[in-house]
Amino acid sequence: MNRCTVLIVTDGLELDAAITRSMGLMDDLNDRLPFAHDPSKTELYAVGDGASLKERVGLPHGKPGAGPAATYVGDLYYIWSDGKWYTPADCPPAPADHNDASAWQWLYYNVMHNSGPTTYCFLWDIHPLPLSEAA
């Protein structure tokens, strides 16, 4: 894995407060990661208004790629929403009529679909260290 992408979704905060919250959540996540990483390369690379972004998120169907983190926007390894961290291994199950989409794709869809007028979305990248540098 060259990078580990994280989606943080905040709601009910002004933009400055949402940015501050996002930074604090990333600090906390970085401290708890199960792999060694280069903190100097952790970067925020996208911020968006959730209400606008949800218009671009279609109903999940089929597999967008290989691996449990695959979504139609690329691989997401962590999602923060409604006060909780999610990973592909511990997300709610897909609905019975799942359109051959994974539970992870459905979580992403539901998080984005539930975005309101005070929702901000932040995409962060974490860069794992190669095993030779992690020791």
Backbone as numpy.savetxt, mean C-alpha at the origin, in Angstrom:
# Nx Ny Nz CAx CAy CAz Cx Cy Cz
13.65 -8.89 -4.56 12.80 -7.71 -4.56 13.69 -6.48 -4.56
13.54 -5.66 -5.59 14.33 -4.43 -5.69 13.80 -3.33 -4.80
12.49 -3.32 -4.64 11.87 -2.32 -3.79 10.59 -2.92 -3.21
10.16 -2.34 -2.15 8.95 -2.76 -1.46 8.04 -1.54 -1.41
6.94 -1.57 -2.15 6.06 -0.42 -2.22 4.97 -0.50 -1.16
4.71 0.63 -0.53 3.77 0.76 0.57 2.72 1.80 0.19
1.45 1.48 0.43 0.36 2.43 0.25 -0.18 2.82 1.62
-0.20 4.10 1.90 -0.78 4.62 3.14 -1.97 5.49 2.76
-3.13 5.16 3.31 -4.36 5.90 3.04 -4.82 6.55 4.33
-4.89 7.87 4.33 -5.35 8.61 5.50 -6.71 9.21 5.18
-7.50 9.44 6.21 -8.82 10.05 6.00 -9.10 11.00 7.15
-9.74 12.10 6.84 -10.15 13.05 7.87 -9.07 13.99 8.34
-7.97 14.07 7.60 -6.88 14.96 7.99 -6.63 15.99 6.89
-6.21 17.17 7.29 -5.73 18.14 6.31 -4.44 17.60 5.72
-4.06 18.09 4.55 -2.90 17.54 3.85 -1.63 17.56 4.70
-1.32 18.67 5.38 -0.10 18.73 6.20 -0.11 17.66 7.29
-1.24 17.50 7.95 -1.36 16.49 9.00 -1.28 15.08 8.40
-1.85 14.88 7.22 -1.79 13.58 6.57 -0.35 13.22 6.19
0.40 14.20 5.72 1.82 13.96 5.39 2.59 13.58 6.64
2.38 14.32 7.72 3.06 14.02 8.98 2.69 12.63 9.48
1.42 12.27 9.41 0.96 10.94 9.82 1.61 9.87 8.96
1.67 10.09 7.66 2.28 9.13 6.75 3.76 8.91 7.09
4.46 9.98 7.38 5.88 9.86 7.74 6.05 9.07 9.03
5.21 9.33 10.02 5.28 8.59 11.27 4.98 7.11 11.09
3.99 6.80 10.25 3.66 5.40 9.97 4.81 4.70 9.27
5.48 5.39 8.37 6.63 4.78 7.69 7.78 4.54 8.65
8.02 5.47 9.56 9.07 5.26 10.56 8.76 4.02 11.39
7.52 3.88 11.81 7.10 2.72 12.58 7.25 1.43 11.77
6.80 1.44 10.54 6.92 0.25 9.69 8.37 -0.11 9.47
9.20 0.87 9.17 10.63 0.60 8.95 11.28 -0.06 10.16
10.85 0.31 11.36 11.40 -0.29 12.57 10.97 -1.73 12.76
9.86 -2.12 12.13 9.31 -3.47 12.33 9.47 -4.39 11.12
10.13 -3.94 10.08 10.25 -4.76 8.87 10.98 -6.07 9.15
10.56 -7.14 8.50 11.21 -8.44 8.70 12.44 -8.63 7.83
12.94 -7.57 7.21 14.13 -7.66 6.38 14.96 -6.40 6.57
16.26 -6.52 6.27 17.15 -5.37 6.37 16.90 -4.46 5.16
16.98 -3.17 5.40 16.72 -2.21 4.33 17.63 -1.00 4.50
17.68 -0.19 3.48 18.49 1.02 3.49 17.57 2.20 3.78
17.54 2.69 5.05 16.62 3.78 5.40 16.87 5.06 4.60
18.10 5.25 4.13 18.39 6.47 3.37 17.72 6.45 1.99
17.27 5.28 1.54 16.61 5.19 0.24 15.09 5.12 0.35
14.55 5.10 1.57 13.09 5.12 1.71 12.61 6.46 1.19
11.65 6.40 0.26 11.23 7.65 -0.36 9.74 7.67 -0.64
9.18 8.84 -0.48 7.81 9.11 -0.88 7.85 9.47 -2.35
7.10 8.75 -3.18 7.17 9.09 -4.60 5.84 9.46 -5.21
4.74 9.35 -4.46 3.47 9.79 -5.03 2.50 10.13 -3.91
1.74 11.21 -4.11 0.68 11.62 -3.20 -0.53 11.93 -4.07
-1.68 11.45 -3.64 -2.88 11.72 -4.43 -4.11 11.89 -3.56
-5.05 12.57 -4.11 -6.36 12.76 -3.50 -7.17 11.49 -3.75
-7.55 10.78 -2.68 -8.23 9.50 -2.81 -9.52 9.58 -3.61
-10.29 10.63 -3.43 -11.56 10.75 -4.15 -11.34 10.80 -5.66
-10.28 11.46 -6.10 -9.96 11.51 -7.53 -9.38 10.20 -8.03
-8.53 9.60 -7.21 -7.88 8.35 -7.62 -8.86 7.20 -7.76
-9.88 7.17 -6.92 -10.80 6.04 -6.96 -11.55 5.94 -8.29
-11.67 7.05 -8.98 -12.34 7.03 -10.29 -11.57 6.20 -11.31
-10.27 5.99 -11.06 -9.42 5.24 -11.99 -9.28 3.77 -11.62
-9.84 3.39 -10.49 -9.69 2.01 -10.01 -10.91 1.20 -10.44
-10.67 0.26 -11.32 -11.76 -0.58 -11.80 -11.95 -1.82 -10.94
-13.06 -2.46 -11.13 -13.40 -3.69 -10.43 -12.32 -4.73 -10.70
-11.78 -5.38 -9.66 -10.72 -6.37 -9.89 -11.23 -7.58 -10.67
-10.38 -8.07 -11.54 -10.69 -9.29 -12.28 -9.39 -9.90 -12.79
-9.29 -11.19 -12.67 -8.11 -11.89 -13.15 -6.86 -11.55 -12.36
-5.79 -12.15 -12.73 -4.51 -11.94 -12.06 -3.68 -10.92 -12.84
-3.29 -9.80 -12.21 -2.53 -8.77 -12.93 -1.05 -9.13 -13.07
-0.58 -10.10 -12.31 0.83 -10.47 -12.37 1.10 -11.60 -11.41
2.33 -12.02 -11.39 2.72 -13.12 -10.51 3.00 -12.59 -9.11
2.79 -13.41 -8.14 3.13 -13.06 -6.77 1.96 -12.54 -5.98
2.02 -12.71 -4.68 0.90 -12.32 -3.82 0.70 -10.81 -3.69
1.71 -10.00 -3.99 1.60 -8.54 -3.83 1.08 -7.85 -5.09
0.79 -8.60 -6.14 0.41 -8.01 -7.43 -0.95 -7.32 -7.36
-1.00 -6.11 -7.90 -2.24 -5.37 -8.11 -2.13 -4.74 -9.50
-3.20 -4.11 -9.94 -3.17 -3.48 -11.26 -2.33 -2.20 -11.29
-1.91 -1.72 -10.15 -1.02 -0.55 -10.11 0.41 -0.96 -9.82
0.67 -2.25 -9.80 2.00 -2.77 -9.49 1.96 -3.53 -8.17
3.11 -4.00 -7.76 3.19 -4.75 -6.51 3.12 -3.80 -5.31
2.19 -4.10 -4.41 2.07 -3.39 -3.13 2.32 -4.43 -2.04
3.23 -4.13 -1.13 3.58 -5.09 -0.09 2.90 -4.80 1.24
2.54 -3.54 1.45 1.86 -3.13 2.68 0.81 -2.09 2.31
-0.32 -2.16 2.99 -1.35 -1.13 2.86 -1.77 -0.72 4.27
-1.78 0.59 4.52 -2.29 1.14 5.77 -3.64 1.77 5.47
-4.66 1.33 6.17 -5.99 1.90 6.00 -6.81 1.63 7.25
-7.65 2.57 7.62 -8.55 2.42 8.77 -7.82 1.99 10.04
-6.63 2.56 10.25 -5.89 2.33 11.48 -5.19 0.98 11.58
-4.95 0.32 10.44 -4.35 -1.02 10.47 -3.44 -1.24 9.27
-2.36 -1.99 9.52 -1.49 -2.44 8.44 -2.02 -3.75 7.88
-1.97 -3.89 6.58 -2.33 -5.14 5.90 -1.16 -5.58 5.03
-1.03 -6.88 4.86 -0.09 -7.47 3.92 -0.88 -8.49 3.09
-0.30 -8.96 2.00 -1.02 -9.97 1.22 -1.35 -11.23 2.04
-0.56 -11.51 3.06 -0.77 -12.71 3.88 -1.86 -12.53 4.93
-2.21 -11.30 5.26 -3.20 -11.10 6.33 -4.23 -10.03 5.97
-4.87 -10.23 4.83 -5.92 -9.31 4.42 -7.26 -10.04 4.42
-8.35 -9.30 4.43 -9.67 -9.94 4.41 -9.82 -10.81 3.15
-10.65 -11.84 3.24 -10.84 -12.71 2.07 -11.57 -11.99 0.94
-11.36 -12.50 -0.26 -12.07 -11.97 -1.43 -13.54 -12.37 -1.32
-14.42 -11.62 -1.97 -15.84 -12.01 -1.95 -16.04 -13.32 -2.72
-17.18 -13.93 -2.50 -17.48 -15.21 -3.18 -17.41 -15.06 -4.70
-17.90 -13.97 -5.24 -17.83 -13.70 -6.67 -16.61 -12.80 -6.91
-15.42 -13.39 -6.86 -14.18 -12.62 -6.85 -13.60 -12.31 -8.23
-14.24 -12.76 -9.30 -13.77 -12.47 -10.66 -12.34 -12.96 -10.91
-11.95 -14.02 -10.22 -10.59 -14.57 -10.32 -9.53 -13.60 -9.82
-9.91 -12.62 -9.04 -8.96 -11.68 -8.46 -8.61 -12.15 -7.04
-7.43 -11.80 -6.59 -6.96 -12.20 -5.26 -7.62 -11.36 -4.16
-7.55 -11.86 -2.95 -8.03 -11.10 -1.80 -7.28 -9.77 -1.69
-6.00 -9.76 -2.02 -5.18 -8.54 -1.97 -5.68 -7.50 -2.97
-6.01 -7.95 -4.17 -6.56 -7.03 -5.17 -7.88 -6.45 -4.68
-8.69 -7.29 -4.04 -9.97 -6.81 -3.53 -9.78 -5.83 -2.38
-8.79 -6.06 -1.53 -8.53 -5.10 -0.45 -8.14 -3.76 -1.05
-7.22 -3.76 -2.01 -6.80 -2.52 -2.65 -8.02 -1.81 -3.27
-8.83 -2.54 -3.99 -10.03 -1.97 -4.61 -10.95 -1.36 -3.54
-11.23 -2.10 -2.49 -12.14 -1.61 -1.45 -11.59 -0.38 -0.73
-10.30 -0.39 -0.44 -9.68 0.77 0.21 -9.82 2.00 -0.68
-9.52 1.84 -1.95 -9.62 2.98 -2.87 -11.07 3.37 -3.12
-11.94 2.40 -3.28 -13.35 2.66 -3.56 -14.03 3.41 -2.41
-13.56 3.19 -1.18 -14.14 3.85 -0.01 -13.52 5.21 0.27
-12.65 5.68 -0.60 -12.01 6.98 -0.41 -13.05 8.10 -0.48
-12.91 9.03 0.43 -13.81 10.16 0.48 -13.12 11.47 0.17
-13.81 12.57 0.38 -13.27 13.88 0.02 -12.08 14.33 0.89
-11.86 13.67 2.03 -10.73 14.05 2.88 -9.70 12.93 2.95
-9.63 12.10 1.91 -8.69 10.99 1.86 -7.46 11.37 1.04
-6.27 11.07 1.60 -5.02 11.24 0.87 -4.32 9.89 0.82
-3.72 9.61 -0.33 -3.01 8.36 -0.55 -1.53 8.67 -0.79
-0.68 7.91 -0.12 0.76 8.09 -0.22 1.40 6.77 -0.65
2.23 6.81 -1.67 3.00 5.64 -2.08 4.45 5.88 -1.69
4.99 4.93 -0.94 6.36 4.98 -0.47 7.12 3.77 -1.03
8.41 3.93 -1.23 9.28 2.81 -1.58 10.28 2.57 -0.47
10.45 1.30 -0.14 11.48 0.85 0.79 12.42 -0.02 -0.03
13.71 0.11 0.16 14.68 -0.65 -0.61 15.38 -1.68 0.27
15.00 -2.95 0.14 15.67 -4.01 0.89 17.14 -4.11 0.50
17.94 -4.47 1.47 19.37 -4.69 1.20 19.57 -6.11 0.67
20.50 -6.28 -0.24 20.85 -7.65 -0.65 21.37 -8.43 0.57
21.20 -9.74 0.55 21.63 -10.55 1.70 23.09 -10.31 2.05
23.93 -10.06 1.06 25.35 -9.84 1.33 25.60 -8.57 2.13
24.69 -7.60 2.07 24.84 -6.34 2.81 24.01 -6.30 4.08
23.14 -7.26 4.29 22.20 -7.22 5.41 22.82 -7.65 6.72
23.95 -8.30 6.70 24.55 -8.82 7.94 25.15 -7.75 8.81
